Every structure is written in C-alpha cells, then in structure tokens.
Short mmCIF file of C-alpha atoms and ligand atoms in Angstrom, two decimals:
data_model
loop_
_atom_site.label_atom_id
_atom_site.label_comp_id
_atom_site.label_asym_id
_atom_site.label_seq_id
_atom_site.Cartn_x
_atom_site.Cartn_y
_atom_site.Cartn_z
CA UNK A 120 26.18 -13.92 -11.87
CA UNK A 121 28.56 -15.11 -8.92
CA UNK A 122 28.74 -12.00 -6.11
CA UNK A 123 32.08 -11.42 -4.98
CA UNK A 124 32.53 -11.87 -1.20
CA UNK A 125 31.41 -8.26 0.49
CA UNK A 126 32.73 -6.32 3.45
CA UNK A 127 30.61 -3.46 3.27
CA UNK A 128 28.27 -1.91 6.68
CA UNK A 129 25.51 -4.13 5.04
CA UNK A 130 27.53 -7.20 5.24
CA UNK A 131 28.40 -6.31 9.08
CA UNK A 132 25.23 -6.48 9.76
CA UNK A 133 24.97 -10.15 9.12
CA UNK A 134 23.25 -10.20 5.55
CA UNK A 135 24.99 -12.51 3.73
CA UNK A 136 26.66 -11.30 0.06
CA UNK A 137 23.91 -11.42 -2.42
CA UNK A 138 21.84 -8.80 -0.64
CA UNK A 139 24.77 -7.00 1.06
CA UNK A 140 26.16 -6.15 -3.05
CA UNK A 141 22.38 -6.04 -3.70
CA UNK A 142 21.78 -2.50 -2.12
CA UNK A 143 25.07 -1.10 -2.85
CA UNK A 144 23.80 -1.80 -6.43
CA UNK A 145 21.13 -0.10 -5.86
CA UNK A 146 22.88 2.83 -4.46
CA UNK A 147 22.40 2.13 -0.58
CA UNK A 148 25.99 3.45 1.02
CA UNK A 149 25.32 3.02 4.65
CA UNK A 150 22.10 0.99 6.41
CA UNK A 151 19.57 4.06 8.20
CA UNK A 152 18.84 3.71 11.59
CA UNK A 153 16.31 1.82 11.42
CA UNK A 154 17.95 -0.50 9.18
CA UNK A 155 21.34 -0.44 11.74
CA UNK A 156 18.56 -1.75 14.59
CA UNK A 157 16.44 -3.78 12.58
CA UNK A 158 18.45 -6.07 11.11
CA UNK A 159 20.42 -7.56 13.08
CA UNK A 160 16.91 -8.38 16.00
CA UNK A 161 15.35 -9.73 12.66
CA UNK A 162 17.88 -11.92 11.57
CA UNK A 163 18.19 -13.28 15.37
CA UNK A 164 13.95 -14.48 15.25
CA UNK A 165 12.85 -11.76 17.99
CA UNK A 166 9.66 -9.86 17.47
CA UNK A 167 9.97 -6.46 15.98
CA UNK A 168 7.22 -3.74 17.35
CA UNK A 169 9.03 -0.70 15.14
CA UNK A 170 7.80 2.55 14.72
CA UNK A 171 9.82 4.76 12.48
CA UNK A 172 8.70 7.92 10.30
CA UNK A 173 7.70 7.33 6.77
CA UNK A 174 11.16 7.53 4.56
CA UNK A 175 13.00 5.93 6.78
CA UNK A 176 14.34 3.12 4.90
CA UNK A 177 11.36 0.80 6.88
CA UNK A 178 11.24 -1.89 4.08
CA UNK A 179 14.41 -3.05 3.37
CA UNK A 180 14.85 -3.32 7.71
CA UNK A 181 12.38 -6.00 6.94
CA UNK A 182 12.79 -6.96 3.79
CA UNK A 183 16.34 -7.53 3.47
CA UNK A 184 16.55 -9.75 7.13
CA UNK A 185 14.02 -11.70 5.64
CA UNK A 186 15.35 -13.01 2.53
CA UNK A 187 18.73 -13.41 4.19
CA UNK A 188 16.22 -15.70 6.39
CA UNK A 189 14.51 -17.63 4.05
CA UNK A 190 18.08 -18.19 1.98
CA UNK A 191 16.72 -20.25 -1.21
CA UNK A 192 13.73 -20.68 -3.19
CA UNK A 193 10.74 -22.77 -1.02
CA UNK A 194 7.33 -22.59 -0.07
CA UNK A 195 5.57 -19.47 0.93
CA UNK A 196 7.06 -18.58 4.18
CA UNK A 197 6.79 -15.01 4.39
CA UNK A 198 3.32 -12.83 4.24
CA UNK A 199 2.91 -8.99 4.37
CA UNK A 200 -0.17 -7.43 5.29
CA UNK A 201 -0.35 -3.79 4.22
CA UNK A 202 -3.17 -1.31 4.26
CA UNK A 203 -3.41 -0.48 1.13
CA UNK A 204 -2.72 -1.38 -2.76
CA UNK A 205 -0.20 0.85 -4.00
CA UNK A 206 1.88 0.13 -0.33
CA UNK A 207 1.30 -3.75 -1.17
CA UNK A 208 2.48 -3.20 -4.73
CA UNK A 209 5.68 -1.24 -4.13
CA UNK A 210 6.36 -3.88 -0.73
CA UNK A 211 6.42 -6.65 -3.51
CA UNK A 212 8.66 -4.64 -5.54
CA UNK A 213 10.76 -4.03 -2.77
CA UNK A 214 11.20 -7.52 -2.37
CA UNK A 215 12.10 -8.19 -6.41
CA UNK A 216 14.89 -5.63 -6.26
CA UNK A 217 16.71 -7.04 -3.00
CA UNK A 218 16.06 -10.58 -3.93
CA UNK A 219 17.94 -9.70 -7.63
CA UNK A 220 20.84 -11.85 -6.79
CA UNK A 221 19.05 -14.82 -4.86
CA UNK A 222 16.28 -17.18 -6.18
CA UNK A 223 13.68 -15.72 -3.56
CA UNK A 224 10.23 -14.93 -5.45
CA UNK A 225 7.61 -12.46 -4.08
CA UNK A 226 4.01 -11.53 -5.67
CA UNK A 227 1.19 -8.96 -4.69
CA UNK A 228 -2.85 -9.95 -4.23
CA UNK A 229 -4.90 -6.43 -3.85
CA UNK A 230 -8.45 -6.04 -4.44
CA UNK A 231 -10.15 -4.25 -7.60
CA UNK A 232 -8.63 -6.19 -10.16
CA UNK A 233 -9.31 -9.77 -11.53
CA UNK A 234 -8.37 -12.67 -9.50
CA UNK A 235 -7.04 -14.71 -12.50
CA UNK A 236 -3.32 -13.38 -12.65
CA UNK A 237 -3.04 -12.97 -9.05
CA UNK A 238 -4.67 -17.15 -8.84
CA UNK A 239 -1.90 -18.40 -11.16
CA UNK A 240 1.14 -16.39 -9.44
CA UNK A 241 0.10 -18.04 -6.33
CA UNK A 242 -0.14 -21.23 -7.59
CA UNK A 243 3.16 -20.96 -9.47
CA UNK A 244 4.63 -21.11 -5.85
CA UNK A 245 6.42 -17.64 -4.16
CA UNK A 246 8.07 -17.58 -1.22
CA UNK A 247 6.84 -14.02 0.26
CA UNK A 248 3.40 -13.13 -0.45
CA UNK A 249 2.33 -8.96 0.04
CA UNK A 250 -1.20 -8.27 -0.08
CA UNK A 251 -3.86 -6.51 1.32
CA UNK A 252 -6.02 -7.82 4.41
CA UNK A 253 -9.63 -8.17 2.07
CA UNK A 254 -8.25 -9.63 -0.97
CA UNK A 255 -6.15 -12.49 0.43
CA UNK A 256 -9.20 -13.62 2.98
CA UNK A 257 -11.15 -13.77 -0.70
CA UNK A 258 -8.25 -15.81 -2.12
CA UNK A 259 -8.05 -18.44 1.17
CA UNK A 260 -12.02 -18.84 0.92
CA UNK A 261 -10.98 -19.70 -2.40
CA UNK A 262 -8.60 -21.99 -1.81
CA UNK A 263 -5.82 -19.93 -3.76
CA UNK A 264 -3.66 -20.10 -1.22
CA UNK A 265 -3.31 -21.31 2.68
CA UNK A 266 -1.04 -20.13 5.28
CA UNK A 267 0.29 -23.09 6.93
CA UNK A 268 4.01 -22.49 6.11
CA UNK A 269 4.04 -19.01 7.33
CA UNK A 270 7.35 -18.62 9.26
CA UNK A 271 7.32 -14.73 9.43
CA UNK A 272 4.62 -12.67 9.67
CA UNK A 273 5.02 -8.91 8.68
CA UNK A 274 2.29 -6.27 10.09
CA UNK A 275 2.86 -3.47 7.81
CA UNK A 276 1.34 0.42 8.71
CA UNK A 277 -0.84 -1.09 11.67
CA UNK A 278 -2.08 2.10 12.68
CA UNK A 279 -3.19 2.66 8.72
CA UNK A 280 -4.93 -0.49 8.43
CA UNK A 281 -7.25 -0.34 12.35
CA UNK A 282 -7.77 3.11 10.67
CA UNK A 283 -9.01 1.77 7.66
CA UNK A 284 -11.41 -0.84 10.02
CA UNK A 285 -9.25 -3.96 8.71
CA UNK A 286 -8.53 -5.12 12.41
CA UNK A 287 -11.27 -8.39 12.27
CA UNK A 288 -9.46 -8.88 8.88
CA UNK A 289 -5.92 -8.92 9.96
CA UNK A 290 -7.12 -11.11 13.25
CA UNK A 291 -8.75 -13.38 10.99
CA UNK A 292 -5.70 -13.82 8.60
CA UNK A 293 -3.17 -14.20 12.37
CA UNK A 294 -5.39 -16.94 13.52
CA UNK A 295 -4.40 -18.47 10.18
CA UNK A 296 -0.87 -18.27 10.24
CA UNK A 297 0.67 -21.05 12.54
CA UNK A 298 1.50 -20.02 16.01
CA UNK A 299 5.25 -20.80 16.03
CA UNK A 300 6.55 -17.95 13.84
CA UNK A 301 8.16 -14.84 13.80
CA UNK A 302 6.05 -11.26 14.00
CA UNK A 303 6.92 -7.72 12.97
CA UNK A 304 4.47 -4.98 13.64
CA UNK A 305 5.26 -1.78 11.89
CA UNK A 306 3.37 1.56 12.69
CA UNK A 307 3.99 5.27 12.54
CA UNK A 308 1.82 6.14 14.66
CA UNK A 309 1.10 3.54 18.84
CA UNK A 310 -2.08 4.10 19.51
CA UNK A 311 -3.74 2.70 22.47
CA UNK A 312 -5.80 0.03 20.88
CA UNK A 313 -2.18 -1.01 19.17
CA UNK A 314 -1.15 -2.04 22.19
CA UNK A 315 -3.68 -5.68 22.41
CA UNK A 316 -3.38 -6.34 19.15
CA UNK A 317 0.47 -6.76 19.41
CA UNK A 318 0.30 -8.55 23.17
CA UNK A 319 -2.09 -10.74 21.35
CA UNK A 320 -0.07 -11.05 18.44
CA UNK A 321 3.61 -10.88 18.91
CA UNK A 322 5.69 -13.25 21.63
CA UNK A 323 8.16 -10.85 23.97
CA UNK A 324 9.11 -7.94 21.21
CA UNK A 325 11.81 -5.99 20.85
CA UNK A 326 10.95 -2.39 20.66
CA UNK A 327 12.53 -0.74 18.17
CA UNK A 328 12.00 3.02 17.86
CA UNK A 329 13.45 5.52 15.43
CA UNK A 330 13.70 9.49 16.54
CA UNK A 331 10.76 11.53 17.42
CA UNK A 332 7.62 9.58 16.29
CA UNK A 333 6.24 12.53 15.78
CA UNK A 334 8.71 14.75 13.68
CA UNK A 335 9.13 14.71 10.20
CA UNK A 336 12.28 14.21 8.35
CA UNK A 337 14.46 16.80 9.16
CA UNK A 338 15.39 16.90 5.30
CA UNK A 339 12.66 19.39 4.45
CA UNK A 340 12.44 22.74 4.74
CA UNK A 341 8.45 24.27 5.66
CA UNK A 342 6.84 26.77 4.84
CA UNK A 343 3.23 28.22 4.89
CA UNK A 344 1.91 30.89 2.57
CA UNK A 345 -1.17 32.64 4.09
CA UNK A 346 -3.85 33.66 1.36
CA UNK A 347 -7.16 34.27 1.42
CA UNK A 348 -9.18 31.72 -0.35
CA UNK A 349 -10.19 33.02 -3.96
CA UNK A 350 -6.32 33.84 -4.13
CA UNK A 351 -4.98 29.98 -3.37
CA UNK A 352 -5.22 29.09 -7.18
CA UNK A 353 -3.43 31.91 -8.70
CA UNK A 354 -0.86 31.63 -5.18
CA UNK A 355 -0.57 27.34 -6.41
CA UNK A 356 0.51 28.94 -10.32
CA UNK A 357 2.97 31.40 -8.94
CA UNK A 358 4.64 28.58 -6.82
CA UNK A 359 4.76 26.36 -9.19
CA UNK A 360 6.17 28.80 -11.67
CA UNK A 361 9.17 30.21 -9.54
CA UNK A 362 9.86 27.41 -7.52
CA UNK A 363 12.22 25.01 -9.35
CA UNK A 364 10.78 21.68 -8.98
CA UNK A 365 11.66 18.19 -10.44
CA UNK A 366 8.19 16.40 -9.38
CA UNK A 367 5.85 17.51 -6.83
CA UNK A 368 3.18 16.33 -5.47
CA UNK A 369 -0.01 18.61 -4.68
CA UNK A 370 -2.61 17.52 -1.45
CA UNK A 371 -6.10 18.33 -1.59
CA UNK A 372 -8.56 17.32 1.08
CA UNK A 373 -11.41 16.16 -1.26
CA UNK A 374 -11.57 14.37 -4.03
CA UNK A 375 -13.59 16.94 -6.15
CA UNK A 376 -10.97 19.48 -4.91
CA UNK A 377 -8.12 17.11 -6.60
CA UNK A 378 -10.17 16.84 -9.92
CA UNK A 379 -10.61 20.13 -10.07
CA UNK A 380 -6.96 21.58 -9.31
CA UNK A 381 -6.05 19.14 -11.67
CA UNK A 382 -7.63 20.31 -14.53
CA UNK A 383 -6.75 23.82 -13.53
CA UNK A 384 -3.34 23.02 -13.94
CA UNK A 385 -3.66 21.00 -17.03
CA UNK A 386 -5.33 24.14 -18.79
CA UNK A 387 -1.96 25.76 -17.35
CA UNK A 388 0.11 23.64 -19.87
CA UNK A 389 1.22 21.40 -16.43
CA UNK A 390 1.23 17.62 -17.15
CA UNK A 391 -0.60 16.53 -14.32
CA UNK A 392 -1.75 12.85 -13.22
CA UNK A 393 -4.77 12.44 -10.36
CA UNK A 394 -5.25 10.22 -7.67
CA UNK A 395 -7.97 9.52 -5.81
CA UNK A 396 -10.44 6.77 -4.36
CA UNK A 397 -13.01 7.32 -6.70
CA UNK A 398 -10.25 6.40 -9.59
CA UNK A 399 -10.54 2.86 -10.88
CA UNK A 400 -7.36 0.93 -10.07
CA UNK A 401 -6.35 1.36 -13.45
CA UNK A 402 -5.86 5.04 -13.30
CA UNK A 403 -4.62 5.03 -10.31
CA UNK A 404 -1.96 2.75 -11.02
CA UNK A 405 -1.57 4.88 -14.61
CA UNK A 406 -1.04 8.10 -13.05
CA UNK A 407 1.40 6.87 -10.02
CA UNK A 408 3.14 5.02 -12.95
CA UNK A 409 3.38 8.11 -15.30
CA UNK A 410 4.17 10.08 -12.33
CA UNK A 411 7.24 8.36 -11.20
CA UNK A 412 8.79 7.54 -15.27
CA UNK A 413 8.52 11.51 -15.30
CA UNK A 414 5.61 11.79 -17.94
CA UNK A 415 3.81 14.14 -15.32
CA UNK A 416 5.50 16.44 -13.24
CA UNK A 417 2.69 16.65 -10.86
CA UNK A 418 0.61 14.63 -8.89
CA UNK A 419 -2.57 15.73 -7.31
CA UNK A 420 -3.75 13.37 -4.80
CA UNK A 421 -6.44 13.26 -1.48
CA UNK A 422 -4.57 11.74 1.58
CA UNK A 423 -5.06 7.96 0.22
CA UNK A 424 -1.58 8.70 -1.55
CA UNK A 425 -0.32 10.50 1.96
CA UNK A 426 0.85 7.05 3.51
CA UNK A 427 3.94 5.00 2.94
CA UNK A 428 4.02 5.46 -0.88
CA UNK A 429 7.75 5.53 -2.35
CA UNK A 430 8.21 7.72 -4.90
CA UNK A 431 11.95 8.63 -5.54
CA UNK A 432 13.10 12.02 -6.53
CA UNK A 433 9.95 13.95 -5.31
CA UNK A 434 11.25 17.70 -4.71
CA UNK A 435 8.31 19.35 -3.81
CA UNK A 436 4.93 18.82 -1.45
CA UNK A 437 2.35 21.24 -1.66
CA UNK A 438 -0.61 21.24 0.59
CA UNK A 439 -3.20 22.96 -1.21
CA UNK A 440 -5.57 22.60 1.63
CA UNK A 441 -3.79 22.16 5.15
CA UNK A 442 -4.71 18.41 6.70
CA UNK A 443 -7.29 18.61 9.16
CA UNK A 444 -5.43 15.47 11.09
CA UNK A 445 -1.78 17.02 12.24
CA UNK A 446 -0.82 13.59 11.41
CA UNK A 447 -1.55 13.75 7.81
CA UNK A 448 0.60 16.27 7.61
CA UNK A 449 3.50 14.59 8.70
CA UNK A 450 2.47 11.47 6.06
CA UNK A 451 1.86 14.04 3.53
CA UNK A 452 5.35 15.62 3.71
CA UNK A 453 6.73 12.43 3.84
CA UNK A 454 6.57 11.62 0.26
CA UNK A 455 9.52 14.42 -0.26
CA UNK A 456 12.81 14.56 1.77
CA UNK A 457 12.94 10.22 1.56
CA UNK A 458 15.79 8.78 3.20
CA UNK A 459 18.53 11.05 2.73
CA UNK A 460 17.15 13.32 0.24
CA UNK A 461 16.30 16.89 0.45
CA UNK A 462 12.42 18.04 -0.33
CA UNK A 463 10.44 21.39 0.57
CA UNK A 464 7.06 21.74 2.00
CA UNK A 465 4.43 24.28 1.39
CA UNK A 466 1.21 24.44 2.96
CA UNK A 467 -1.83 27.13 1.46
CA UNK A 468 -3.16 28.49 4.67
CA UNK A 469 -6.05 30.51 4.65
CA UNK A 470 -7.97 32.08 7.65
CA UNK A 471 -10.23 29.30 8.06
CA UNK A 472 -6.98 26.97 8.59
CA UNK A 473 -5.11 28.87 11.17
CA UNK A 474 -5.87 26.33 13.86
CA UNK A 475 -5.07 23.61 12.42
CA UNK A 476 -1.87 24.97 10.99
CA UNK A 477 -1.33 25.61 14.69
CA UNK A 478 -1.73 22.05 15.51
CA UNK A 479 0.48 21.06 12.92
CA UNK A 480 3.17 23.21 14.77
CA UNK A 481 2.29 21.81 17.92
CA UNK A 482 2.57 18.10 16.53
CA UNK A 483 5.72 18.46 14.99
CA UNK A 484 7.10 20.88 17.91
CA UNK A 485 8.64 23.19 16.10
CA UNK A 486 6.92 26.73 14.11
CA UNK A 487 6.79 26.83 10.42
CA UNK A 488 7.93 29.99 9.00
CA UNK A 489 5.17 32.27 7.36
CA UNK A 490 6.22 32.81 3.49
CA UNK A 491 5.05 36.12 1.34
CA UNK A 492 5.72 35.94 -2.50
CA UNK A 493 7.50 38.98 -3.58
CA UNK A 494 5.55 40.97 -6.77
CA UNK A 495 2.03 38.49 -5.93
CA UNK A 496 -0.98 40.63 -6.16
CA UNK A 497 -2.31 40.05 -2.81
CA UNK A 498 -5.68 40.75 -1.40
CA UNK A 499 -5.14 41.74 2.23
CA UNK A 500 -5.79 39.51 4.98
CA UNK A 501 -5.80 38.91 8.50
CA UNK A 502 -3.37 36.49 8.38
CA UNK A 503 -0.57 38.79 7.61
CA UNK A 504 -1.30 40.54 10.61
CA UNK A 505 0.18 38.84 13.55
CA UNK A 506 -1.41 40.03 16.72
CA UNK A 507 -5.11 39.14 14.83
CA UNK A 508 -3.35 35.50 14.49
CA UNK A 509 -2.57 35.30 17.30
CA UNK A 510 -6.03 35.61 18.85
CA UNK A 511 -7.34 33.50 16.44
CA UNK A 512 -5.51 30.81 17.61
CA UNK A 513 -6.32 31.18 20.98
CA UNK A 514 -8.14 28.51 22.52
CA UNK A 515 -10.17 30.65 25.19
CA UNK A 516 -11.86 33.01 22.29
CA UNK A 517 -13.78 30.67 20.79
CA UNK A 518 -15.30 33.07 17.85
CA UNK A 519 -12.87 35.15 17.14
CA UNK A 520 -12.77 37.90 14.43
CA UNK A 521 -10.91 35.51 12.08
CA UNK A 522 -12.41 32.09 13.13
CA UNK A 523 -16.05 33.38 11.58
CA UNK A 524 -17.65 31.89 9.09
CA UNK A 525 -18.85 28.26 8.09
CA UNK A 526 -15.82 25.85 8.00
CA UNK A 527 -15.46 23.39 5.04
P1 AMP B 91 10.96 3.34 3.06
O1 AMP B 91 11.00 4.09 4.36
O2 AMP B 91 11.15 1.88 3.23
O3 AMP B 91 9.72 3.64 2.27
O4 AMP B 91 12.22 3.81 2.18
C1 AMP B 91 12.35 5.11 1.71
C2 AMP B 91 13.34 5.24 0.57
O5 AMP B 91 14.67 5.16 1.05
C3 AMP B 91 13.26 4.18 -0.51
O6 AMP B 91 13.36 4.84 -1.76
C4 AMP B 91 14.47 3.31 -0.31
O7 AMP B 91 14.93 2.75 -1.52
C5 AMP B 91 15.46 4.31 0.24
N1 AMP B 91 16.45 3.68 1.14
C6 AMP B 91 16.20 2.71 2.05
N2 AMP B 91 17.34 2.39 2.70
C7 AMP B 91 18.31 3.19 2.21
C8 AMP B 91 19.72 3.31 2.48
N3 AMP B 91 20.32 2.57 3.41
N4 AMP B 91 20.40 4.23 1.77
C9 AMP B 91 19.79 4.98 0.83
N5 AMP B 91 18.49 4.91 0.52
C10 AMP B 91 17.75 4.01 1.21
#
C-alpha cells in the first residue's frame, strides 16, 4: 500500500509518512510528552538520558525516531537491551506495528527457550534486534550474531536491569557495539550508580525528563481499604464483585501468595491466569497472552510483571499486599491508567502495612484516601481509628500498639 502524504502532529515532528499514518492507524491522535521531546533530539543523533513514568508512551519516543532513522531494510543497526523477557517481547512488537508500512524488520532473543528459532531469525538478517542482556552474550559466544553495525544503541529500564545485577552484562555487550553510534538510556528511576554508567556510555546527552519522576499517572484514582488480615480474602471477593472491572490485575508480594489467591479466585468462578518467576516461560507467556485476548479477566502476578509491561485496557490494580519498595508501587499502578486512559488503584492495607502505606504517600507526595465498603462484615481494627494510626506511623515510637507483632 502507497501512504498518502501526512500533515498530522506526528508528521511535524519530522517522521516521515509511513510511520506518521502508522500511529494514527493505530489510534495515536497527538505524540505524549515524551514523544513531543523525544523525537525530534532522536532523529537529530544526540544522546537521549530520558526518564519518564511507566505509560508514558516511552517506546514509540524511541521506536518511531529510529525507524524513521534507519529508512529501508539493511543490516542490524539497531539493538535494545531490556531487563526482562516479556519487556523485550512487547519492545519487538512495538517495533512490528510502527514499522507496518516500511520494510524495517525487528526480532526478540530472551533466555528460557530454545536457541534454534531465535538462531535462524538472526541469521535471516533484521535490522533492530530486542533482547535481553544474558541471552544475546550466549548468542555472540555463539557466533549467532555480532554487533559491528550497531548505529544506535537503546538502554531500556536501566535502573531495572543494575537491579536485576545485569550491569557487567550490559558493559560487556557496550564494549561490543562500535564506539561511533548513537545511545539512549531510559530509566524510571536515576540512581546514583546511573550516573557512570551513562558518562561512560553516552557522548554529551540530552536530558530529557517527563513530570515528577516520582508521581504516578495522574489518570488513576487511589484508594486503600484497611482490613485486618484474615478479612483481606473475603475484602479481595467483595471488590471484585461490586467494582465494575474490564481486566485487572491483582499484586501479591510472594509467589506462593499469587498461587494461592489465584486458586482462591478460580474456586470463585473468576478466570484467572498467574504469573510468576517460578512459571516456566511457557505459562508465563500463556497467561499474559490469555490475559490480554480477554480469556482471563484477572491476572495475579509478584512484582516481576510490575515493570514496563503493556497491557491495554487494564481497568483495575489491586494490591493485595502493599509493596514493601514505595517504588513498586508506582510500577505496580502503572499497568492501569496507560497513556491517556483512566484506571483505579486499590491497595489491602492491614496493620502490619501502615508504614509502608505511609511511604507510599510520602513517595508519591500526595495522601491516598482511606476506603470502607458499605454492608462488609468487618472485624474491628485499629486502622479505622485515626489517632491509633497516627502513632503508628510515627517514626519516634518505635513499638507502637499497632506496629506489634512479627512482620512478614
Ligand atoms: P509505553 O509507555 O511505551 O509502554 O506506552 C504505553 C501505552 O501508550 C502503549 O499502549 C502505547 O501504545 C500507548 N501510546 C503511546 N503513545 C501514544 C500516543 N501518542 N497516543 C495514544 N496512545 C499512545
């Protein structure tokens, strides 16, 4: 098909037709911010440092300059590092959609699969390769595939992958890529450590900064229900049951907690898909699959799903257990209010949680109202009483009335 010349805010940003109809295609009206300040440093060869919250419409800032970059099918000029699979997988997918009107091919190497498939796509010859930091080093001891014709170099959810310990890894895989080239370093999150790694890595960046680091979409609404422990399954049921949800996802801070909410639920007639690092890749990619064609309408997941993962249409979160790491939260709830969608929030807090729900308020700067289901057979707790909250939370008292007790 032949695209018709375009004059839409996509085009004005200097992506040339194919793309620019691309996204409108897809439903894309006007570029985020991100996307408005991305671009256009992209598609001039400057290094990117960028940190923007998750849902921000990250991928196609990168994606989209790049193809308009690389213009027609070549060699393999363009490699993403990402942290983990599912974020490698749904990068290369990115990359398929935009690139439906140009001749640009992408593919995805991630470890625990075979190598055979992901050998033959490499040899076939793609022009932007996504893949996690383990996997490819595997495939270049190989001799799969070499990195000499890397022009741009995409650094995908830094902070994730130090986190993860990939940082000899992803220095190992730079020294690789030839010195002349263009770098991007995306991370939610700039820690300290961040800040050699991209002096080492990237030539005279442009920093590129979207809103508050810190504060999460301001799409969706929060709330926290207090409840004392033995009560958080029945309080999970009675949300679920008068809340009117398309797909939601539920967070659990183990993975025995996830397996066993799950099949909780399932005996509650819910359709309900689990996912977890102790799940072979194979379920994992099953029940993200099954969750996003609609077969289940909820996901249970530990924070390995928290990060990056794109998952249109998701109404609800619920935090079954509140995140121990403020910033989990903030990746958690990301998953719901995506670009400019609206999603809802609701964090289980029992006594034991109160202070880090507090630091979860502190993080995001702002106080999440306290929720009370109308008719729900409560057992009393402290929590509803606010004074007794409040010293809980204070600092100075370290064993407070509420704060007793062995913490999970
Ligand atoms: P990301 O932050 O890259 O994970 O993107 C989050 C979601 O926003 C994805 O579902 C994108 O398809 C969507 N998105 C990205 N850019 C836009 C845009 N300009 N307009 C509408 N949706 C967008």
């Amino acid at each position: 098909m032949v695209v018709p010349p375009q004059d839409n805010a996509f085009s004005k940003l200097g992506l040339n037709d194919a793309l620019a109809f691309g996204v409108t295609e897809m439903g894309y009206a006007e570029p985020t911010p991100i996307q408005t300040q991305a671009i256009p440093v992209i598609l001039s060869g400057k290094d990117v440092i960028g940190s923007a919250q998750t849902g921000t419409g990250k991928t196609a800032a990168f994606a989209l300059p790049i193809i308009h970059k690389l213009g027609s099918h070549g060699k393999m000029r363009v490699l993403v590092l990402e942290p983990t699979r599912e974020l490698a997988l749904q990068v290369e997918e990115a990359f398929q959609k935009f690139s439906k009107y140009t001749d640009i091919t992408a593919t995805v190497v991630y470890g625990g699969v075979g190598y055979g498939k992901q050998r033959d796509d490499l040899r076939r010859g793609i022009d932007v390769l996504a893949a996690t930091p383990g996997r490819l080093l595997d495939h270049m001891e190989q001799g799969d595939v070499k990195l000499g014709d890397i022009e741009i170099l995409v650094l995908d959810e830094v902070d994730r992958m130090l986190d993860m310990g990939f940082l000899p890894d992803v220095k190992r895989i730079i020294q690789k890529c030839p010195q002349a080239r263009q770098t991007l370093f995306f991370s939610a999150t700039m820690p300290p450590e961040l800040a050699q790694l991209s002096s080492w890595a990237l030539r005279e960046p442009v920093e590129i900064k979207i809103g508050q680091r810190r504060s999460p979409a301001e799409t969706i609404a929060h709330a926290f229900y207090p409840a004392v422990a033995s009560q958080k399954f029945d309080l999970l049921i009675e949300l679920l049951r008068r809340t009117d949800f398309k797909s939601i996802i539920i967070f659990t801070r183990t993975k025995m907690g996830a397996d066993r909410i799950a099949h909780r639920l399932q005996a509650e007639k819910h359709s309900v898909g689990v996912i977890h690092s102790d799940r072979n890749q194979r379920e994992r990619v099953e029940a993200l699959q099954g969750f996003k064609d609609g077969r289940f309408e909820v996901l249970v997941a530990t924070d390995i799903a928290a990060r990056g993962l794109d998952i249109a249409g998701v109404s609800h979160v619920i935090n079954y257990d509140v995140p121990e790491n403020p910033e989990d939260y903030v990746h958690r709830i990301g998953r719901t209010g995506r670009a400019h969608a609206s999603g809802d929030a609701f964090t289980l807090v029992t006594e034991d949680d109160v202070r880090d729900a507090r630091s979860i308020e502190r993080f995001i700067g702002a106080t999440i109202e306290r929720k009370k289901l109308d008719g729900f057979p409560y057992v009393y707790s402290a929590l509803f009483d606010e004074k007794a909250l409040a010293e809980a939370a204070a600092p100075e008292k370290p064993k407070s009335r509420l704060m007793r007790g062995a913490r999970r």
